[in-house]
Structure formats: C-alpha cells, structure tokens
Coordinates of C-alpha atoms and ligand atoms in Angstrom, one line a residue:
M1 CA -34.8 6.4 5.9
P2 CA -35.2 2.6 5.7
Q3 CA -31.9 0.9 5.0
K4 CA -33.0 -0.7 1.8
R5 CA -33.4 2.7 0.2
L6 CA -29.8 3.9 0.8
S7 CA -28.3 3.9 -2.6
V8 CA -24.7 2.7 -2.9
V9 CA -22.6 2.7 -6.0
V10 CA -19.6 0.4 -6.1
T11 CA -16.9 1.4 -8.6
R12 CA -15.2 -2.0 -9.2
R13 CA -16.0 -5.6 -9.0
L14 CA -15.6 -6.9 -5.5
P15 CA -15.4 -10.6 -4.3
E16 CA -18.8 -12.2 -4.9
A17 CA -19.5 -12.7 -1.2
V18 CA -19.1 -9.0 -0.6
E19 CA -21.3 -7.9 -3.5
T20 CA -24.0 -10.4 -2.4
R21 CA -24.0 -9.0 1.1
L22 CA -24.1 -5.4 0.0
T23 CA -27.0 -6.2 -2.3
E24 CA -28.9 -7.8 0.5
L25 CA -28.6 -4.7 2.7
F26 CA -28.7 -1.7 0.3
D27 CA -30.0 -0.5 -3.0
V28 CA -26.6 -1.2 -4.7
T29 CA -25.4 -0.5 -8.2
L30 CA -22.6 -2.9 -9.0
R31 CA -20.1 -2.6 -11.8
D32 CA -20.5 -5.0 -14.7
D33 CA -17.0 -5.0 -16.0
D34 CA -13.8 -4.8 -14.0
T35 CA -12.3 -1.7 -15.5
P36 CA -11.9 1.5 -13.4
M37 CA -14.7 4.0 -14.0
T38 CA -13.9 6.9 -16.3
R39 CA -14.1 10.4 -14.7
A40 CA -17.5 10.9 -16.4
E41 CA -18.8 7.6 -14.9
L42 CA -17.5 8.6 -11.5
A43 CA -19.1 12.0 -11.7
S44 CA -22.4 10.4 -12.7
A45 CA -22.1 7.8 -9.8
M46 CA -21.4 10.6 -7.4
S47 CA -24.4 12.7 -8.6
G48 CA -27.2 10.3 -7.6
A49 CA -25.9 8.0 -4.8
D50 CA -26.0 8.3 -1.1
V51 CA -22.8 6.3 -0.7
L52 CA -19.9 5.7 -3.1
V53 CA -17.6 2.7 -2.6
P54 CA -14.5 3.5 -4.6
T55 CA -11.0 1.9 -4.6
V56 CA -7.5 3.0 -5.1
T57 CA -8.0 3.2 -8.8
D58 CA -10.5 6.1 -8.5
Q59 CA -9.2 9.6 -8.2
I60 CA -11.8 11.3 -6.1
D61 CA -10.4 14.8 -6.3
A62 CA -11.7 18.2 -5.4
G63 CA -13.3 18.7 -8.8
L64 CA -15.4 15.5 -8.6
I65 CA -16.3 16.2 -5.0
G66 CA -17.3 19.7 -5.9
Q67 CA -19.7 18.4 -8.5
A68 CA -21.1 15.6 -6.3
G69 CA -24.9 15.5 -5.8
E70 CA -26.5 16.7 -2.6
R71 CA -27.3 13.1 -1.7
L72 CA -23.7 11.9 -1.4
K73 CA -22.9 11.7 2.3
L74 CA -20.4 8.9 2.5
I75 CA -17.3 7.7 0.6
A76 CA -16.6 4.2 2.0
N77 CA -13.3 3.3 0.4
Y78 CA -12.6 -0.4 -0.3
G79 CA -8.9 -0.2 0.8
A80 CA -6.8 1.3 3.5
G81 CA -4.8 4.0 1.6
I82 CA -6.8 7.2 1.0
D83 CA -4.3 9.3 -1.0
H84 CA -6.7 9.1 -4.0
I85 CA -9.4 10.9 -2.1
D86 CA -9.4 14.6 -1.2
V87 CA -10.6 14.1 2.3
E88 CA -10.4 17.8 3.2
T89 CA -12.7 18.9 0.4
A90 CA -15.0 16.1 1.3
R91 CA -15.1 17.3 4.9
R92 CA -15.9 20.8 3.7
R93 CA -18.8 19.4 1.7
G94 CA -20.1 17.4 4.7
I95 CA -19.2 14.1 3.1
L96 CA -17.7 11.5 5.4
V97 CA -14.8 9.3 4.3
A98 CA -14.1 5.8 5.7
N99 CA -11.5 3.2 4.8
T100 CA -10.6 -0.4 5.7
P101 CA -7.5 -0.4 8.0
G102 CA -6.1 -3.4 9.8
V103 CA -7.4 -6.2 7.7
M104 CA -4.6 -6.2 5.2
T105 CA -1.8 -5.8 7.6
D106 CA -0.5 -9.4 7.8
D107 CA -1.0 -10.0 4.0
T108 CA 1.0 -6.9 3.1
A109 CA 3.7 -7.7 5.6
D110 CA 3.9 -11.2 4.2
M111 CA 4.4 -9.7 0.8
V112 CA 7.2 -7.5 2.1
M113 CA 9.0 -10.6 3.2
A114 CA 8.3 -12.3 -0.1
L115 CA 9.8 -9.4 -2.1
M116 CA 12.7 -9.1 0.3
L117 CA 13.5 -12.8 -0.2
A118 CA 12.8 -12.7 -3.9
V119 CA 15.3 -9.9 -4.5
T120 CA 18.1 -11.0 -2.1
R121 CA 17.8 -14.7 -3.2
R122 CA 17.7 -13.8 -6.9
M123 CA 14.4 -15.7 -7.5
Q124 CA 13.6 -13.7 -10.6
E125 CA 16.8 -15.0 -12.3
G126 CA 16.2 -18.5 -11.1
L127 CA 12.6 -18.6 -12.3
A128 CA 13.6 -17.2 -15.7
V129 CA 16.3 -19.9 -16.2
M130 CA 13.7 -22.6 -15.3
Q131 CA 11.0 -21.1 -17.6
R132 CA 13.5 -21.0 -20.5
G133 CA 14.5 -24.6 -19.8
E134 CA 18.1 -23.6 -19.4
W135 CA 19.0 -25.0 -16.0
E136 CA 22.0 -27.3 -16.2
G137 CA 22.0 -28.5 -12.6
W138 CA 23.3 -27.4 -9.3
A139 CA 26.6 -25.4 -9.2
P140 CA 28.5 -24.2 -6.2
T141 CA 28.7 -20.6 -7.5
A142 CA 25.4 -20.2 -9.3
F143 CA 22.7 -17.7 -8.2
L144 CA 24.5 -16.6 -5.0
G145 CA 22.4 -14.1 -3.2
S146 CA 22.7 -12.7 0.2
R147 CA 21.3 -13.9 3.6
L148 CA 18.7 -11.9 5.4
G149 CA 19.8 -13.1 8.9
G150 CA 22.1 -10.6 10.6
K151 CA 21.2 -7.8 8.1
R152 CA 19.9 -4.4 9.1
L153 CA 16.3 -3.7 8.1
G154 CA 15.2 -0.1 8.1
I155 CA 11.4 0.2 8.2
L156 CA 10.2 3.6 7.0
G157 CA 6.8 4.0 8.6
M158 CA 6.2 2.0 11.8
G159 CA 2.4 1.8 11.8
R160 CA 0.5 -1.5 11.8
I161 CA 2.1 -2.8 8.6
G162 CA 5.6 -1.7 9.6
Q163 CA 5.3 -3.4 13.0
A164 CA 4.0 -6.6 11.3
V165 CA 7.1 -6.5 9.0
A166 CA 9.3 -6.0 12.1
K167 CA 7.9 -9.2 13.7
R168 CA 8.5 -11.3 10.6
A169 CA 11.9 -9.9 9.9
H170 CA 12.9 -10.4 13.5
A171 CA 12.0 -14.1 13.1
F172 CA 14.3 -14.2 10.1
G173 CA 17.2 -12.9 12.3
M174 CA 17.3 -9.4 11.0
Q175 CA 18.1 -6.4 13.1
I176 CA 15.2 -4.0 13.2
H177 CA 15.5 -0.3 12.7
Y178 CA 12.8 2.2 12.0
H179 CA 12.1 5.8 11.2
N180 CA 8.7 7.2 12.1
R181 CA 7.5 10.7 12.9
R182 CA 6.5 9.5 16.3
R183 CA 8.7 7.1 18.3
L184 CA 6.9 3.9 19.5
R185 CA 6.2 3.5 23.2
P186 CA 9.2 2.0 25.0
E187 CA 7.4 -1.3 25.6
T188 CA 6.5 -1.7 22.0
E189 CA 10.0 -0.9 20.9
D190 CA 11.4 -3.4 23.4
A191 CA 9.0 -6.1 22.3
L192 CA 10.0 -5.6 18.6
E193 CA 13.7 -5.1 19.6
A194 CA 13.5 -2.1 17.3
T195 CA 15.9 0.8 17.1
W196 CA 14.4 4.2 16.4
W197 CA 16.3 6.7 14.1
E198 CA 15.2 10.3 14.4
S199 CA 17.2 11.1 11.3
L200 CA 16.0 9.3 8.2
D201 CA 19.2 10.2 6.4
Q202 CA 21.3 8.5 9.0
M203 CA 19.2 5.4 9.0
V204 CA 19.1 5.1 5.2
A205 CA 22.9 5.3 5.1
R206 CA 23.4 2.3 7.4
M207 CA 20.7 -0.2 6.3
D208 CA 21.0 -3.4 4.2
V209 CA 17.3 -3.4 3.4
I210 CA 14.8 -0.6 3.4
S211 CA 11.1 -1.4 3.6
V212 CA 8.7 1.5 2.8
N213 CA 5.6 1.2 4.9
C214 CA 4.4 4.7 5.4
P215 CA 1.3 6.1 3.7
H216 CA 1.5 8.5 0.8
T217 CA 0.7 12.0 2.1
P218 CA 2.0 15.4 1.1
S219 CA 4.8 15.0 3.6
T220 CA 5.9 11.6 2.4
F221 CA 5.8 12.4 -1.3
H222 CA 9.3 11.5 -2.6
L223 CA 10.6 11.0 0.9
L224 CA 13.2 8.8 -0.7
N225 CA 14.3 11.4 -3.2
A226 CA 17.4 11.3 -5.3
R227 CA 19.6 12.9 -2.6
R228 CA 18.5 10.3 0.0
L229 CA 18.7 7.4 -2.3
K230 CA 22.3 8.3 -2.9
L231 CA 23.0 7.8 0.8
L232 CA 22.1 4.0 0.5
K233 CA 24.9 1.5 0.5
P234 CA 25.6 0.0 -2.9
T235 CA 24.6 -3.4 -1.5
A236 CA 21.3 -2.2 -0.2
V237 CA 17.9 -3.4 -1.4
I238 CA 14.6 -1.4 -1.3
V239 CA 11.2 -2.9 -1.0
N240 CA 8.1 -0.8 -1.5
T241 CA 4.6 -2.1 -0.8
S242 CA 3.1 1.3 0.2
R243 CA 2.7 3.8 -2.6
G244 CA 5.0 4.5 -5.6
E245 CA 4.9 8.2 -4.8
V246 CA 7.0 7.8 -1.6
I247 CA 10.1 7.0 -3.8
D248 CA 11.5 9.1 -6.7
E249 CA 11.2 6.1 -9.0
S250 CA 13.2 7.7 -11.9
A251 CA 16.1 8.3 -9.5
L252 CA 15.8 4.7 -8.2
T253 CA 15.8 3.4 -11.8
R254 CA 18.9 5.4 -12.6
M255 CA 20.7 4.0 -9.6
L256 CA 19.6 0.4 -10.2
K257 CA 21.0 0.8 -13.8
A258 CA 24.2 2.3 -12.6
G259 CA 24.7 -0.5 -9.9
E260 CA 24.6 2.1 -7.2
I261 CA 22.0 0.0 -5.3
A262 CA 21.7 -3.8 -5.4
G263 CA 18.1 -4.4 -6.0
A264 CA 14.4 -3.5 -5.5
G265 CA 11.2 -5.3 -4.9
L266 CA 8.3 -3.1 -6.0
D267 CA 4.5 -3.7 -5.7
V268 CA 3.5 0.0 -6.3
Y269 CA 4.4 2.6 -8.8
Q270 CA 3.8 6.3 -9.2
H271 CA 2.8 6.0 -12.9
G272 CA 1.9 2.4 -13.2
I273 CA 4.0 0.1 -15.4
K274 CA 4.5 2.8 -18.0
G275 CA 6.3 5.1 -15.6
N276 CA 9.7 3.5 -15.8
P277 CA 9.5 0.7 -18.4
E278 CA 13.2 0.0 -18.0
L279 CA 12.6 -1.5 -14.5
V280 CA 10.7 -4.4 -16.0
N281 CA 13.6 -6.2 -17.5
M282 CA 16.2 -5.7 -14.8
A283 CA 17.4 -8.9 -13.2
N284 CA 17.7 -7.4 -9.8
V285 CA 14.2 -5.9 -9.7
V286 CA 11.1 -7.9 -8.8
M287 CA 7.9 -6.1 -9.8
L288 CA 4.5 -7.1 -8.8
P289 CA 1.1 -5.6 -9.9
H290 CA 0.0 -4.0 -6.6
M291 CA -1.0 -7.3 -5.0
G292 CA 0.2 -6.8 -1.4
S293 CA -3.2 -7.2 0.1
A294 CA -4.5 -9.7 -2.5
T295 CA -5.6 -12.7 -0.5
M296 CA -9.2 -13.9 -0.7
E297 CA -9.5 -13.7 3.1
G298 CA -8.2 -10.2 3.2
R299 CA -10.3 -8.9 0.4
I300 CA -13.5 -10.4 2.0
E301 CA -12.5 -8.8 5.3
M302 CA -12.1 -5.5 3.5
G303 CA -15.6 -5.9 2.2
E304 CA -16.9 -6.7 5.7
K305 CA -15.3 -3.4 6.9
V306 CA -17.0 -1.5 4.0
L307 CA -20.3 -3.1 5.0
L308 CA -19.9 -2.2 8.6
N309 CA -18.9 1.4 7.7
V310 CA -22.0 1.8 5.4
K311 CA -24.3 0.0 7.8
T312 CA -23.3 2.0 10.8
F313 CA -23.7 5.2 8.8
A314 CA -27.1 4.0 7.6
D315 CA -28.1 3.5 11.2
G316 CA -27.3 7.1 11.9
H317 CA -23.8 6.8 13.4
R318 CA -20.3 7.7 12.4
P319 CA -18.6 4.9 10.5
P320 CA -16.1 3.1 12.7
D321 CA -13.3 3.7 10.2
Q322 CA -13.9 7.3 9.6
V323 CA -10.9 9.1 8.1
V324 CA -10.2 12.7 9.1
P325 CA -8.1 15.1 7.0
S326 CA -5.2 15.2 9.5
M327 CA -4.7 11.5 8.7
Q328 CA -3.6 12.6 5.1
Ligands
LIG401 O1 -3.0 -0.6 -1.3 C1 -4.0 -0.9 -0.9 C2 -4.8 -0.1 0.0 O2 -4.3 0.9 0.4 O3 -5.8 -0.6 0.4

C-alpha cells in the first residue's frame, strides 16, 4: 500500500510541526478543536482508519477495540503512559500498540524537582501573598520551609524517570532510596548512590520525600493506599507526576487535612480536579494540571516518535516503540 494512502486519525491537536509532518506523510484526519473526542467520535475514528493516534485523554477500552473496524492495525499513542489502552484486547484483535517513551524523561524529572521545591519551600503561600499584594517585607521567621539537602528521597519506580529524578536529587544533596520490583544493576545503583528497599512499607516509613515514578498498572493501583500512607512520617512530602491511580487520593486528602503528612505536589489525579476538590485550596498542596512533560521540545520529540512508529509500520515493520501486554 503506498504510504500516502495509510489513513491516520489523530484525536487531539498536536504541535503544529508534528501535524504538518504527519500530513505530509499520511492521509491524516486532524482534530479541529482541542477537546477530547467523545466515545462515539472515538468509535467512528476507529471504524475507518488504519492508524489511531490517541493521547492519555482517550479511554481505548475493550469495548471500543471490540467495535474497531477491520482496517485498524495500529494504535500509536502520543505519550508514554499506556494505562488508558487495553493492550491485551488490542493484541487479541491483531492491533499493534506503540507509545513514545524516553523523550519526556528529563522534562518530567525536572517537574518532580520543581514540585518538591515548591512544596518544601512553601512557594504556593509566597506566590499567594505577592499576588494579593500583601507582602510587608522580609522577616526572619516568615515562610520557613525545609531544606532538601541531607533529606531522604524515596523513589517509587526506578525506571527512566525515576533514575533521572535520582540524578537531580543527588545534585541537591539528597540521599537516594528506591523501591522497584527489580533491583538495579550494581553499577547503576553505585553510580546513582541509591539504596534499594525490597519492602515498600519499610522505605515509606523512613523517607522525608516520596516521588511516585512508576507507571499505573493493575499491580500499582493504589500502591500507596491508606494503610501505607499512614506509615509516612508526619513531616513527609509526596510528589506524584506519574498517574493519580497509584495513590489513594481520598486517603491522602484526609491525611493532609489532619496534618498527618506535611505536604504534596501533584501533577496527576485519579478523577481530575473534581475528584478531591478540597485539595485545591490547601496551602501545603501544590497542584498542577498534568504538565510534567509539557515542554515544546518534548512534545515535538513525542510527535517525532509517533511519526517513526507509524512510518515504520507503514513500511511493513514493527514500530520501534511497540508495547506488549506484559508491560501493563
Ligand atoms: O503523562 C504523560 C504520558 O504518559 O505520556
């Protein structure tokens, strides 16, 4: 099949450079407005296209995959996380799934540090005072936060992003600890000066800061559940740039309200902003709208990965970033 004829539906607006390149290479249907597709729109997109390019805001579940047209052969996700796609059902239907790993690692790790600093250095409170025009000058005891240097950072999930966080946090003088299903190779562990904890419970109980960097899978859903959160020190801070589902957010909210944990920096939520509205106005909680990978450079590189996945598939090969069900 000549490449030009491969029909590709993109579910969201992408950076212009990415849309232009896709249009040059394929018969592309782009989205006019930047709202997520409805389920009916997704179903219709999946009924006639060869390739679907969705994002994290599209729930590509078994029902939708079951109804997909015979033509659909590739779901080339724009993004690394694939918890919104039923990869196993896609595999059974003979539909390949690909994602865009690696290119958002540094941007997300930068955001972990930004959130860590924002919470521990009380930036939210400082910003609010400035925005309200209420600042009355420097004071020896105003806005005292806590120092990152010398503190214990527990990284939950030591993949690419976790390791990039470890490097940054190490440069800030933090002591690096991690929990991961598989222990890192000794040379990697040594290079990061990282300590592995087999027991998540034991690690959680001893950390000053926890950074969630594992993907959301059935085995990481509510990994930080109410019981585990209770193990945290009352002075501990949690940062989550992975997926909201990894933390029991209602339990976290209750603990933040009760002062049983010092603060949280959140970029992701299980139920969006409506899930736990009380979090929004807490002085010790910094909330961002899922912007961990939101740099122009990163989003263009994600587009390049999508292009390469689709193009390689169009040329009759497996996409370089093919996802297999065991990765979920
Ligand atoms: O969160 C963003 C992604 O998974 O790509």
